[in-house]
Short mmCIF file of C-alpha atoms and ligand atoms in Angstrom, two decimals:
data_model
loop_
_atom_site.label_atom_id
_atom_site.label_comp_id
_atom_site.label_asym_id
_atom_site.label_seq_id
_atom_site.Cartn_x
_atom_site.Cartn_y
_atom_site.Cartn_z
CA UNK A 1 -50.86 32.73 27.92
CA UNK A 2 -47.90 31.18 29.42
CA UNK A 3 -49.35 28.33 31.30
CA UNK A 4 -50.95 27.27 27.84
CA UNK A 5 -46.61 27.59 26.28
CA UNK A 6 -45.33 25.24 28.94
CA UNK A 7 -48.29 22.94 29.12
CA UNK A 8 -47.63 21.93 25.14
CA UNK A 9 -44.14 21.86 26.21
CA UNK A 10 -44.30 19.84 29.78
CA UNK A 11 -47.32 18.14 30.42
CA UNK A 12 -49.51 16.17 28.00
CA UNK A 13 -52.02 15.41 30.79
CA UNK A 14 -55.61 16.00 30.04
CA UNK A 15 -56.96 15.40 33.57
CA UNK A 16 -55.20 18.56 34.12
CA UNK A 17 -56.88 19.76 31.16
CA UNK A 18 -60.08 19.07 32.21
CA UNK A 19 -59.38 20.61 35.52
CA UNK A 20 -58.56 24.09 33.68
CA UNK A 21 -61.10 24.10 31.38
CA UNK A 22 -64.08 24.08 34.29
CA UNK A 23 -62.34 26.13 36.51
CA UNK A 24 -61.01 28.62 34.07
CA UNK A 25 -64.85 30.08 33.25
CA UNK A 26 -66.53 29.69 36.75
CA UNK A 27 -68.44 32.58 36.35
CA UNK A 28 -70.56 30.67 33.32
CA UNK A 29 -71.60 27.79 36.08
CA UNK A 30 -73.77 30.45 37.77
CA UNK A 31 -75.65 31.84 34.76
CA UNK A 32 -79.02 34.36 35.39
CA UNK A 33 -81.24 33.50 33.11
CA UNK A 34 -80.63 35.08 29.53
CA UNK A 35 -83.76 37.30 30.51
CA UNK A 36 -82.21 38.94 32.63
CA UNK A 37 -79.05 40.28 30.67
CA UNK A 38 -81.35 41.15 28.22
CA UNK A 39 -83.73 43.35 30.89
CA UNK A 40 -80.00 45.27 31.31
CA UNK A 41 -79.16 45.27 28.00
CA UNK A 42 -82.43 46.84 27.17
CA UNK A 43 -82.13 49.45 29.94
CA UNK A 44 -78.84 50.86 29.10
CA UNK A 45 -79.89 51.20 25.47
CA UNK A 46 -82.84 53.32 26.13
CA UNK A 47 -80.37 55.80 28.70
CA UNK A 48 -78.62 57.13 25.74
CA UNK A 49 -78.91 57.96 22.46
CA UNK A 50 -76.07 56.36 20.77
CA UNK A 51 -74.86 52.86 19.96
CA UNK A 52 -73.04 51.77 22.83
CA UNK A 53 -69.86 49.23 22.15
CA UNK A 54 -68.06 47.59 25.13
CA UNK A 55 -65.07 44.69 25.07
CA UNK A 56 -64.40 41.90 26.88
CA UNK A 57 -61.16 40.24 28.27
CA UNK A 58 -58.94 39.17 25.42
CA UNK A 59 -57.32 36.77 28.05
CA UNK A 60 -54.01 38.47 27.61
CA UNK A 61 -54.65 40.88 30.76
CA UNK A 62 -52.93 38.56 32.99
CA UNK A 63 -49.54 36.99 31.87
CA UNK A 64 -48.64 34.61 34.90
CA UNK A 65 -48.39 31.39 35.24
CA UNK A 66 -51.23 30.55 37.47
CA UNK A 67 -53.56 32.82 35.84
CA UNK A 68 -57.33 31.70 35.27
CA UNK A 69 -59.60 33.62 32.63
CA UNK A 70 -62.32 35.87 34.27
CA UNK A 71 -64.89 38.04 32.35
CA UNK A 72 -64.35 41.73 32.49
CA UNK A 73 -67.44 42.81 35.02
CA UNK A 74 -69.24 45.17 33.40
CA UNK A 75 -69.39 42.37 30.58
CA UNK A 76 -70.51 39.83 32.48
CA UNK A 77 -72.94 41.95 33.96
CA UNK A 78 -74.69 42.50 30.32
CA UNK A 79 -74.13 39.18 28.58
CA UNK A 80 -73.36 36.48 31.42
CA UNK A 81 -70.90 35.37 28.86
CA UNK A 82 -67.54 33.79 29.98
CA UNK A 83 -65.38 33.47 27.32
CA UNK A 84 -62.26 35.29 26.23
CA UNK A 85 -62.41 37.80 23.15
CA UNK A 86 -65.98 38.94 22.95
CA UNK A 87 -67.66 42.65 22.48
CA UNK A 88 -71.18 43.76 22.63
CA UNK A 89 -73.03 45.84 20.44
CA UNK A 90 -76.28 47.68 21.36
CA UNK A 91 -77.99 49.78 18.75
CA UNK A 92 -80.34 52.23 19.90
CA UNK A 93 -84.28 52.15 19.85
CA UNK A 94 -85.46 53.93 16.06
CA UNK A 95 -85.68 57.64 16.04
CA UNK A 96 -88.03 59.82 13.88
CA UNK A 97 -86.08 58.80 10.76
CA UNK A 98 -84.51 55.78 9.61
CA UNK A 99 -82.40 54.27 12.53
CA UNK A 100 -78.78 52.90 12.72
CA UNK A 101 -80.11 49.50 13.57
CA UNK A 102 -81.85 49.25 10.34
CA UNK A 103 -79.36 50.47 8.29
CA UNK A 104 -77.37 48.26 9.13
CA UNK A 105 -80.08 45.27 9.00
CA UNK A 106 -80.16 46.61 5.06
CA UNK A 107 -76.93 46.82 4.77
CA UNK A 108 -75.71 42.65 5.74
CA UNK A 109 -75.33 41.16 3.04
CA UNK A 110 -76.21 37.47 4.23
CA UNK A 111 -79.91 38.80 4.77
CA UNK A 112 -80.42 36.49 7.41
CA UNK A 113 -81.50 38.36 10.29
CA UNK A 114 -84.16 41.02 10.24
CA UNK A 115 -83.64 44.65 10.93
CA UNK A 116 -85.96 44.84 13.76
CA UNK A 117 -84.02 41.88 15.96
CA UNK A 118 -80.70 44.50 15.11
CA UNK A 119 -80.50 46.04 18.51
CA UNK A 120 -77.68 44.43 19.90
CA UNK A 121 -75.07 42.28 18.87
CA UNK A 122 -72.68 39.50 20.44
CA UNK A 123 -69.48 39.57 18.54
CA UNK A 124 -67.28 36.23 18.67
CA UNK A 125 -63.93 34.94 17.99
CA UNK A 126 -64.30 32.25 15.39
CA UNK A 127 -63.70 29.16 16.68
CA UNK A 128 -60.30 27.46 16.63
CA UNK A 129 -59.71 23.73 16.27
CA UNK A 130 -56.17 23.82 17.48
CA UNK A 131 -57.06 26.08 19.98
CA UNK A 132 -59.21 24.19 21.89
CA UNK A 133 -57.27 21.10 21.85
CA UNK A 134 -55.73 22.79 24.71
CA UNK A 135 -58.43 24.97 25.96
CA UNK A 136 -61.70 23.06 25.66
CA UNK A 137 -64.27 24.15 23.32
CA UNK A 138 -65.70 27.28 22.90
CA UNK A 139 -69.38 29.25 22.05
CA UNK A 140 -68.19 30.35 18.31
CA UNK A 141 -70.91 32.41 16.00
CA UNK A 142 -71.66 30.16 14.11
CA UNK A 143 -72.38 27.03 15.99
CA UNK A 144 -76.31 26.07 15.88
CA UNK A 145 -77.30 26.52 19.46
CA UNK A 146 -75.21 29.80 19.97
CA UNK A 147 -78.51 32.17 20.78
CA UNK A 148 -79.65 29.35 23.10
CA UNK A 149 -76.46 29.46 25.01
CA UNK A 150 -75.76 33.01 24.45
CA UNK A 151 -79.45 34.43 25.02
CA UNK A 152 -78.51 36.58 21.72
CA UNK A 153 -80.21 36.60 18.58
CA UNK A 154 -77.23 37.79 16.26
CA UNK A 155 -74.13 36.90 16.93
CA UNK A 156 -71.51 37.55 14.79
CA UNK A 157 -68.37 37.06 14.27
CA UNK A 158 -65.66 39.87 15.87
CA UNK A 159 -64.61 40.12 12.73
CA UNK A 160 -67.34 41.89 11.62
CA UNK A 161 -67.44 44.78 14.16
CA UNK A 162 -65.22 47.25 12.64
CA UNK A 163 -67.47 47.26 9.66
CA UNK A 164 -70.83 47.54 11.75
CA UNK A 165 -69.34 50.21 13.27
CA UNK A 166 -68.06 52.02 10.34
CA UNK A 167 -71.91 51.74 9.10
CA UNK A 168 -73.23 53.09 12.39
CA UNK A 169 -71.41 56.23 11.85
CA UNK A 170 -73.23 57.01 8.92
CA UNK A 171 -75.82 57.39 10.92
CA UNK A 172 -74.37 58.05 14.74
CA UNK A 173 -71.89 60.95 15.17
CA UNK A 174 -71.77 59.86 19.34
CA UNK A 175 -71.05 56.39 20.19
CA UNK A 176 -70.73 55.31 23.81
CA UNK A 177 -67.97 52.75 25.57
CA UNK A 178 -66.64 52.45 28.58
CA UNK A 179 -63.67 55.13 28.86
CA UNK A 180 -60.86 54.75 30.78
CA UNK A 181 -60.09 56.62 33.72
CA UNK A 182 -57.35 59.16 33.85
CA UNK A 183 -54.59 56.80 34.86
CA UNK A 184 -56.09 53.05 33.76
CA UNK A 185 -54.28 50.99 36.63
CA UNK A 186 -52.86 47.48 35.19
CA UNK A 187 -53.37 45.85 32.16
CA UNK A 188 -55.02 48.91 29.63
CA UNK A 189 -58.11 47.00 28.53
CA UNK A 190 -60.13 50.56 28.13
CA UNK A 191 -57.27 51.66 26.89
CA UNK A 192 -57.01 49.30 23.80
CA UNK A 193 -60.42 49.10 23.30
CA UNK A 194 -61.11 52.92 22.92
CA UNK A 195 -58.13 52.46 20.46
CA UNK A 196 -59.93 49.74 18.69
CA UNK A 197 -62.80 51.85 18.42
CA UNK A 198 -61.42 55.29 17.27
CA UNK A 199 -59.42 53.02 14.53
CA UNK A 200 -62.72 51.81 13.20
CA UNK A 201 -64.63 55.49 13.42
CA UNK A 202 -62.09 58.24 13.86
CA UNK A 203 -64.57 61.25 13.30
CA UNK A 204 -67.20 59.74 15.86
CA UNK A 205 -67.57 61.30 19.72
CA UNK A 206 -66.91 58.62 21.93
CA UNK A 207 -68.84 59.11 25.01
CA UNK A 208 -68.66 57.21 28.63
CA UNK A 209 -71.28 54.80 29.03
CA UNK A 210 -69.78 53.32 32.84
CA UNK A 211 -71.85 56.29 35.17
CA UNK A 212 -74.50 54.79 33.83
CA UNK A 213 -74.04 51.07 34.02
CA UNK A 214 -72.08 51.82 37.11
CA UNK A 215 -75.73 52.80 38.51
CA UNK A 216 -77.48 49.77 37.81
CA UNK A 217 -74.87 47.58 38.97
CA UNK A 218 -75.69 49.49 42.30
CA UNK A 219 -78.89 47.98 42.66
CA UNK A 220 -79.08 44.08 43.04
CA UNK A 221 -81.73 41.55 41.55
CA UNK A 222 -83.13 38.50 43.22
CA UNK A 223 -80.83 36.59 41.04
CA UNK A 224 -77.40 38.42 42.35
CA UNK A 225 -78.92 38.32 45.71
CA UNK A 226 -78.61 35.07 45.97
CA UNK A 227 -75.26 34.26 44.34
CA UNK A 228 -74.15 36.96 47.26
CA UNK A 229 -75.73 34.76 49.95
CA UNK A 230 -74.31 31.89 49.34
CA UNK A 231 -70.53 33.76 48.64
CA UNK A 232 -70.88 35.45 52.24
CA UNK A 233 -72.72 31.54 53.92
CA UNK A 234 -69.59 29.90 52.42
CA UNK A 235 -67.43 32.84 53.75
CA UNK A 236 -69.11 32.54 57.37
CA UNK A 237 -68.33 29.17 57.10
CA UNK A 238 -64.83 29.50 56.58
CA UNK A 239 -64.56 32.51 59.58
CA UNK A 240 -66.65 30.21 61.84
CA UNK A 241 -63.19 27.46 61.52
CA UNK A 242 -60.46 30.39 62.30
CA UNK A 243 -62.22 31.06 65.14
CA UNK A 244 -62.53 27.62 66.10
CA UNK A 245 -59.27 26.61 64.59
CA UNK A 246 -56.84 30.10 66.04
CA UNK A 247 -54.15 28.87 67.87
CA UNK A 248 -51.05 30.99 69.18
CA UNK A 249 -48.10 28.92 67.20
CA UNK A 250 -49.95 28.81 64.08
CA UNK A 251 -48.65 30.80 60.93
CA UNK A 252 -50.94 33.64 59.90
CA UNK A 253 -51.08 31.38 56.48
CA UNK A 254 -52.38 28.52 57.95
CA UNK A 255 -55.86 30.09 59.00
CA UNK A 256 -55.75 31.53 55.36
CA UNK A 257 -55.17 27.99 53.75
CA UNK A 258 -58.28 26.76 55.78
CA UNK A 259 -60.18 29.48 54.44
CA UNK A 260 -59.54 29.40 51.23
CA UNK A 261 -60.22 25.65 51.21
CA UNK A 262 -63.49 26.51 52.73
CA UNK A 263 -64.34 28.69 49.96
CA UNK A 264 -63.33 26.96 47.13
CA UNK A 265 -65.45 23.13 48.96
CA UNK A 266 -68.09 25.42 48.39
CA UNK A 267 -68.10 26.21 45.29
CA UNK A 268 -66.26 29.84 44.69
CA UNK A 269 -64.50 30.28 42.09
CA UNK A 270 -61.52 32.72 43.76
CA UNK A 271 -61.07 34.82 46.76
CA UNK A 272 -62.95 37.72 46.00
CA UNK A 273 -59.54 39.87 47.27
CA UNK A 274 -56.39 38.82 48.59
CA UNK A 275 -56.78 37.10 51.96
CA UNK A 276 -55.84 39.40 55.02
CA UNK A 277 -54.66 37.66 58.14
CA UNK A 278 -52.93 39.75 60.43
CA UNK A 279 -51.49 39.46 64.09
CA UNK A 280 -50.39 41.78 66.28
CA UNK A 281 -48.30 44.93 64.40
CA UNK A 282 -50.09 43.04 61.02
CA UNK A 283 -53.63 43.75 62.68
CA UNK A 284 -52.40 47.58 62.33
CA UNK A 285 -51.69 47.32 58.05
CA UNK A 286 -54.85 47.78 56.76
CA UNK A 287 -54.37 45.71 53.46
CA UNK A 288 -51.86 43.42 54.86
CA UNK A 289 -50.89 40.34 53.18
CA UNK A 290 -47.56 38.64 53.25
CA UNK A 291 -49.08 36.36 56.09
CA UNK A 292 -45.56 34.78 56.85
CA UNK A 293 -45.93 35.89 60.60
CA UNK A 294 -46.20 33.25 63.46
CA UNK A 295 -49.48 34.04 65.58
CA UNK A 296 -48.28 34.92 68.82
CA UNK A 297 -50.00 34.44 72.68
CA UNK A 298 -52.00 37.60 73.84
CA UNK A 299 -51.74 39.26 70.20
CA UNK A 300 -55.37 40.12 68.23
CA UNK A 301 -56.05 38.81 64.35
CA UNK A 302 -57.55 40.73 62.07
CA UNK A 303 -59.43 37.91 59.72
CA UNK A 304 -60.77 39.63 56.11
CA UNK A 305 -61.14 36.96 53.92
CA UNK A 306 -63.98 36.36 52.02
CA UNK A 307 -64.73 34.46 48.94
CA UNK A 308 -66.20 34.61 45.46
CA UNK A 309 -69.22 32.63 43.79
CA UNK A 310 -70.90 32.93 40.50
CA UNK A 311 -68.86 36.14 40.15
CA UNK A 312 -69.75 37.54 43.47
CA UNK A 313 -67.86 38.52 46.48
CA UNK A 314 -68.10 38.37 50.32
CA UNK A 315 -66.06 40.99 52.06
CA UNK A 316 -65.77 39.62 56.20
CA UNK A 317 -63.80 40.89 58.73
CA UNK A 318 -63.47 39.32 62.49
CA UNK A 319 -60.80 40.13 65.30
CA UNK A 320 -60.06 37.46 67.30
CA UNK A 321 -58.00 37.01 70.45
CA UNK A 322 -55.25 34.37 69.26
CA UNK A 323 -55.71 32.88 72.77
CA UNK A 324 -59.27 33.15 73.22
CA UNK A 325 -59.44 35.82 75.22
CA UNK A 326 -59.14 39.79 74.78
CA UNK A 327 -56.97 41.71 76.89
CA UNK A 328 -58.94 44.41 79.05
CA UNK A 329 -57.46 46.83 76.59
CA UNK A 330 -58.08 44.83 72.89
CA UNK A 331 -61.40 44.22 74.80
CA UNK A 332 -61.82 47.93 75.30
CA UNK A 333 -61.22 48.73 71.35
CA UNK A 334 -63.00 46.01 70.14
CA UNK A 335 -66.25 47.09 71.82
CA UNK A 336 -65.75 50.69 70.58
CA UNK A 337 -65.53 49.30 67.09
CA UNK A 338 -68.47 47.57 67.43
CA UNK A 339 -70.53 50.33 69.07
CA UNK A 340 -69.53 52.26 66.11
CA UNK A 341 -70.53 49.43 63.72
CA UNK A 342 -74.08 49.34 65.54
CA UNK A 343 -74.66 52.88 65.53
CA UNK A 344 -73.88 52.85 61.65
CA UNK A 345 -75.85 49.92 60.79
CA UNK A 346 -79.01 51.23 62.76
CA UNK A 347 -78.49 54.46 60.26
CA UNK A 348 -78.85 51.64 56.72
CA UNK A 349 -81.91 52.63 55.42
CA UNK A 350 -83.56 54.10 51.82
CA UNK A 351 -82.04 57.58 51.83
CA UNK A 352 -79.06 57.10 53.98
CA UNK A 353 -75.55 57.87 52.62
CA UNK A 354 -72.29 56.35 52.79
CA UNK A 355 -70.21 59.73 52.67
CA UNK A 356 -70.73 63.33 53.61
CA UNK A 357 -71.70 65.38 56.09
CA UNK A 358 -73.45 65.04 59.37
CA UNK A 359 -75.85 62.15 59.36
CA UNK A 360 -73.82 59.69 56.83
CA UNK A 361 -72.21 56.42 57.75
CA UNK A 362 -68.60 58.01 57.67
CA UNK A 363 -69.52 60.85 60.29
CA UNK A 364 -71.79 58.76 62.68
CA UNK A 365 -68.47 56.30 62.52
CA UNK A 366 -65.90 59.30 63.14
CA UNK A 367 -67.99 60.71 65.64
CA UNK A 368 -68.70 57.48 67.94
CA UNK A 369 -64.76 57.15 67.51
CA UNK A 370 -64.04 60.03 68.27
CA UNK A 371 -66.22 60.09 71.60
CA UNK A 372 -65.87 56.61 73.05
CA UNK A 373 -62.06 55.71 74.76
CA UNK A 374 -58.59 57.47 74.10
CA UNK A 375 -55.19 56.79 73.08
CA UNK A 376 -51.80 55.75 75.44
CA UNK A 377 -51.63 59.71 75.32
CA UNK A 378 -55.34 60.84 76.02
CA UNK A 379 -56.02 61.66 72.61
CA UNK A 380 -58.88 60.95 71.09
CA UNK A 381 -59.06 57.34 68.89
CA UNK A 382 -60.38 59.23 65.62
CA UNK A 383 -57.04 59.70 64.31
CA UNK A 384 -56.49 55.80 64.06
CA UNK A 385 -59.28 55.36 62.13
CA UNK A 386 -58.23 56.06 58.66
CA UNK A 387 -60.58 54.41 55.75
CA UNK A 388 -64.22 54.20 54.99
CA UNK A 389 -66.66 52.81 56.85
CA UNK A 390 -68.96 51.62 53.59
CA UNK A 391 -68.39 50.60 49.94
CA UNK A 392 -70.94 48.75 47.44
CA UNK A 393 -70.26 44.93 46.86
CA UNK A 394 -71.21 43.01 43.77
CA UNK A 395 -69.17 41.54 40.91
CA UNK A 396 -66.47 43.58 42.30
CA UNK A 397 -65.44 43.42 46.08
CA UNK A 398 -65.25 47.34 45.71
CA UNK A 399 -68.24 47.26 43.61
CA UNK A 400 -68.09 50.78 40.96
CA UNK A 401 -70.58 53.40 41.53
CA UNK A 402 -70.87 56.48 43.02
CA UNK A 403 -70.44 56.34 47.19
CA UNK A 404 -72.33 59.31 47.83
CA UNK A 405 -75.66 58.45 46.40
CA UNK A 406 -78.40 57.74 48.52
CA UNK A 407 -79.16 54.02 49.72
CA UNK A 408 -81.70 52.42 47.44
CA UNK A 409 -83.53 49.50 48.54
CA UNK A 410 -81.59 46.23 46.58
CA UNK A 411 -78.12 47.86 47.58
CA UNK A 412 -75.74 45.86 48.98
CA UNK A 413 -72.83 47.67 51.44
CA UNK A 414 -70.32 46.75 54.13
CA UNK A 415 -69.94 48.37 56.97
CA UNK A 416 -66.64 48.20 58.30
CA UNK A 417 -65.45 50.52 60.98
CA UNK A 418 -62.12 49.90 62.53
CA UNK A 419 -59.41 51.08 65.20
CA UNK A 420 -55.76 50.53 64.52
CA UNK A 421 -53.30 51.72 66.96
CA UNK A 422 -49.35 50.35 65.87
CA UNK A 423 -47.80 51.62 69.12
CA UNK A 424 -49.98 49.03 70.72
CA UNK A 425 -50.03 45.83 67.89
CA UNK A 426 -53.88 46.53 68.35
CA UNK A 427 -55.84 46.49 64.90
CA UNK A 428 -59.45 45.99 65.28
CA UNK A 429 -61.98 46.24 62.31
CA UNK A 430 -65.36 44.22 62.44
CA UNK A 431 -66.97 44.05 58.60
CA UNK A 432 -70.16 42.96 58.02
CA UNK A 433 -72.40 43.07 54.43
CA UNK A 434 -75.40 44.37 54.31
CA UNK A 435 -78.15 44.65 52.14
CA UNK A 436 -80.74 47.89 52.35
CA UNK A 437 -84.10 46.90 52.32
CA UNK A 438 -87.31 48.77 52.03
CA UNK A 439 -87.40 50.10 55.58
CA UNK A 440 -84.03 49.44 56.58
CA UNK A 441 -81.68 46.48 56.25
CA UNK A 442 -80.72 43.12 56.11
CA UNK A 443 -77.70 41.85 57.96
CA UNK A 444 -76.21 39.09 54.82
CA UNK A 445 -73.65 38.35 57.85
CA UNK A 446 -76.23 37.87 60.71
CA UNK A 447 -74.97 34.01 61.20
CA UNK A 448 -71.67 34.95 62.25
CA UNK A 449 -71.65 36.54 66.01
CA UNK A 450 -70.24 39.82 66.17
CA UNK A 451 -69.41 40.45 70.22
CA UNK A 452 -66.37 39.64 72.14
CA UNK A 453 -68.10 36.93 74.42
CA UNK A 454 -70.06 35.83 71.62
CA UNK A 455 -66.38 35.40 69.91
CA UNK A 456 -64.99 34.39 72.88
CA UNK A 457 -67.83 31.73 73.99
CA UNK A 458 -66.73 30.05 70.03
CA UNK A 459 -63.58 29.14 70.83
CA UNK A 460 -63.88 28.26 74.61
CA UNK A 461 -66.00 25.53 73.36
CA UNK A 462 -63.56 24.98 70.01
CA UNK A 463 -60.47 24.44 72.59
CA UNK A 464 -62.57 22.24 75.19
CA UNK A 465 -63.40 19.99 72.29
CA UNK A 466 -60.38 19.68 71.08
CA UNK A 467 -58.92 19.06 74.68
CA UNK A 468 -61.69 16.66 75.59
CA UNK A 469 -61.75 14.75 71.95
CA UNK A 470 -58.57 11.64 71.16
N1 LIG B 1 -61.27 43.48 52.05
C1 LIG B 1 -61.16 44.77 51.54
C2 LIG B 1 -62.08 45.72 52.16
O1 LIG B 1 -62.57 45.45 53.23
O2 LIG B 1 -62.43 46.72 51.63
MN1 LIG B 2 -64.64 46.00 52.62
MN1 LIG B 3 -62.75 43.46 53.87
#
């Protein structure tokens, strides 16, 4: 909360203001219905058999100056809700005997919401006057059209959720949240929160609730479906101008700025990762992104940049030549990669699996690899090949979930084989997103040509129009 320190301090400017305040809760602009949070709420309650208790961002995870508020995904994925400080509550269904959720109906005091509506909970910061001077105004529990915006019945405020849970553990000896892993990488959100929780109900079990949410985040509705098209169709968009734009003598952040410019004209919120543009040795560094380098004649550009909207991100990856035109060798590597993109993609279908043995994307990549083309030395090219060909996409460019689970139809995966040989400045991947359907799959990328003439044939005609054009 830095930015908010020097803006009392520096600028008075509410334009600016304004500006923040819309762009610091994009997620909100591309609400699902509250139905549909509900229909997951209701889902994960009835997997388990405890209440189930999960926090949102505070707003404190990230200190720097430029920092925008984003919900925490699993969150958003259960309340569609935006805003900073929240936590959810979901009760179970009743058992044989008296449940939690109506004990704790009896128990509040203010009698004004029944028992039965007790399954689940929003829990708000109250709202702050002096607060949102600076930051806009907020959803608060008690304003009068909080369970129209909020989809929730009873909302309360956060207040109150140490004491609901100390009264669900009269009743509950497990409770469920989600727990962090091992070594909780950046700011400790599980962390706190399982603090938080074990402060309020010391004797209870605490249980992991994320294989289970990390599941039906797997599987996409119509709703997320399209908040992914239009991420990747604004993404396309923006690969469609470095290919038309790709000069040798630009600077690998140049194509980036275009990009990103792209993306955010229509309508994402952020990049959905940090932009990777790399030429020549840079095409080798698989998560390369200093893109300070000058784009040099004959070198190849690895392009992965893709943006994020409503939440949701587009993962892209094209190779171009920086001249417009492969060298018999880049040519050579880029077809490979592609013949081992096609032979993967022809495997997407209900049943197929990411990881494994003989049969799953990985090994059908390795092994086309593997058998097409060779090294300065005659090895074989499998040994420059060194990451997955396939992870889920969703809320989270490397959406959670577990990568060896059979392909469901509603999944959404990249496939992204690649070649990267440094002794040569040759790095080659070709990513594409893809979306398993009941027989087989949907290419989300299909707009944007794949092949090296195809590629080629783009910015030919870029070049001549630029040439022929005052
Ligand atoms: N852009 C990151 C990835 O392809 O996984
Ligand atoms: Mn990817
Ligand atoms: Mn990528």
């Amino acid at each position: 909360m830095r930015l908010r320190k020097i803006l009392r301090v520096r600028w008075r400017s509410w334009p600016l203001l304004a500006i923040l305040c819309v762009c610091g809760f994009a997620q909100a602009r591309f609400r699902q219905p509250s139905e549909e949070y509900a229909a997951r709420r209701a889902k994960l309650r009835a997997a388990v058999d405890g209440p189930i208790v999960i926090y949102g961002y505070t707003g404190h995870e990230d200190a720097s100056e430029v920092a925008l508020f984003f919900q925490e995904p699993h969150f958003y994925y259960l309340t569609g809700h935006s805003e900073p400080g929240a936590a959810l509550l979901l009760i179970p269904e009743a058992s044989a005997n008296k449940s939690g959720a109506d004990q704790l109906g009896a128990e509040k005091s203010d009698g004004a919401q029944s028992a039965d509506g007790l399954r689940e909970i929003l829990f708000l910061p109250a709202r702050d006057p002096k607060e949102e001077v600076w930051e806009g105004p907020k959803t608060g529990p008690d304003d009068p059209d909080v369970t129209a915006k909020t989809g929730f019945a009873n909302v309360e405020p956060i207040d109150n959720l140490k004491g609901d849970l100390e009264k669900l553990a009269k009743t509950y000896k497990t409770f469920y949240t989600l727990l962090p892993p091992k070594h909780e990488e950046g700011y400790p959100h599980l962390t706190n929160s399982v603090a938080e929780i074990r402060a309020a109900i010391p004797h209870a079990t605490l249980k992991d609730i994320t294989p289970q949410l990390d599941a039906m985040r797997q599987v996409k509705s119509e709703g997320e479906l399209a908040l992914m098209q239009r991420a990747i169709d604004v993404s396309v968009d923006a690969q469609f101008d470095a290919m038309r734009r790709m000069r040798p003598g630009m600077f690998e952040y140049q194509i980036a700025a275009r990009m990103k410019e792209i993306h955010e004209t229509g309508g994402c919120s952020r990049e959905a990762y940090a932009p990777i543009v790399g030429t020549g040795f840079n095409s080798t560094v698989l998560h390369y992104s200093a893109l300070d380098a000058e784009i040099k004649d004959g070198d190849v550009v690895v392009i992965d940049v893709g943006g994020e909207y409503g939440g949701y991100a587009a993962d892209i990856t094209r190779t171009l030549p920086a001249n417009g035109t492969f060298t018999p060798r880049q040519r050579e590597i880029y077809d490979i990669v592609l013949g081992a993109q096609n032979a993967a993609l022809v495997a997407v279908k209900p049943g197929a699996v990411l990881t494994g043995d003989k049969g799953s994307l990985q090994a059908i990549v390795t092994e086309y690899i593997n058998t097409h083309g060779h090294d300065k030395e005659g090895r074989p090219l499998g040994r420059y090949y060194p990451h997955g060909v396939s992870h889920h996409l969703g809320l989270d460019v490397h959406d959670p979930g577990d990568r060896a689970r059979p392909l469901e139809p509603g999944m959404v995966v990249t496939v992204e084989p690649g070649i990267y040989i440094p002794e040569e400045n040759i790095g080659v991947r070709i990513e594409d997103d893809v979306l398993v359907t009941k027989h087989g799959y949907q290419l989300l990328t299909a707009r944007l040509p794949r092949t090296a003439d195809e590629i080629e044939k783009i910015m030919a005609e870029a070049r001549t129009r630029a040439q022929t054009q005052p």
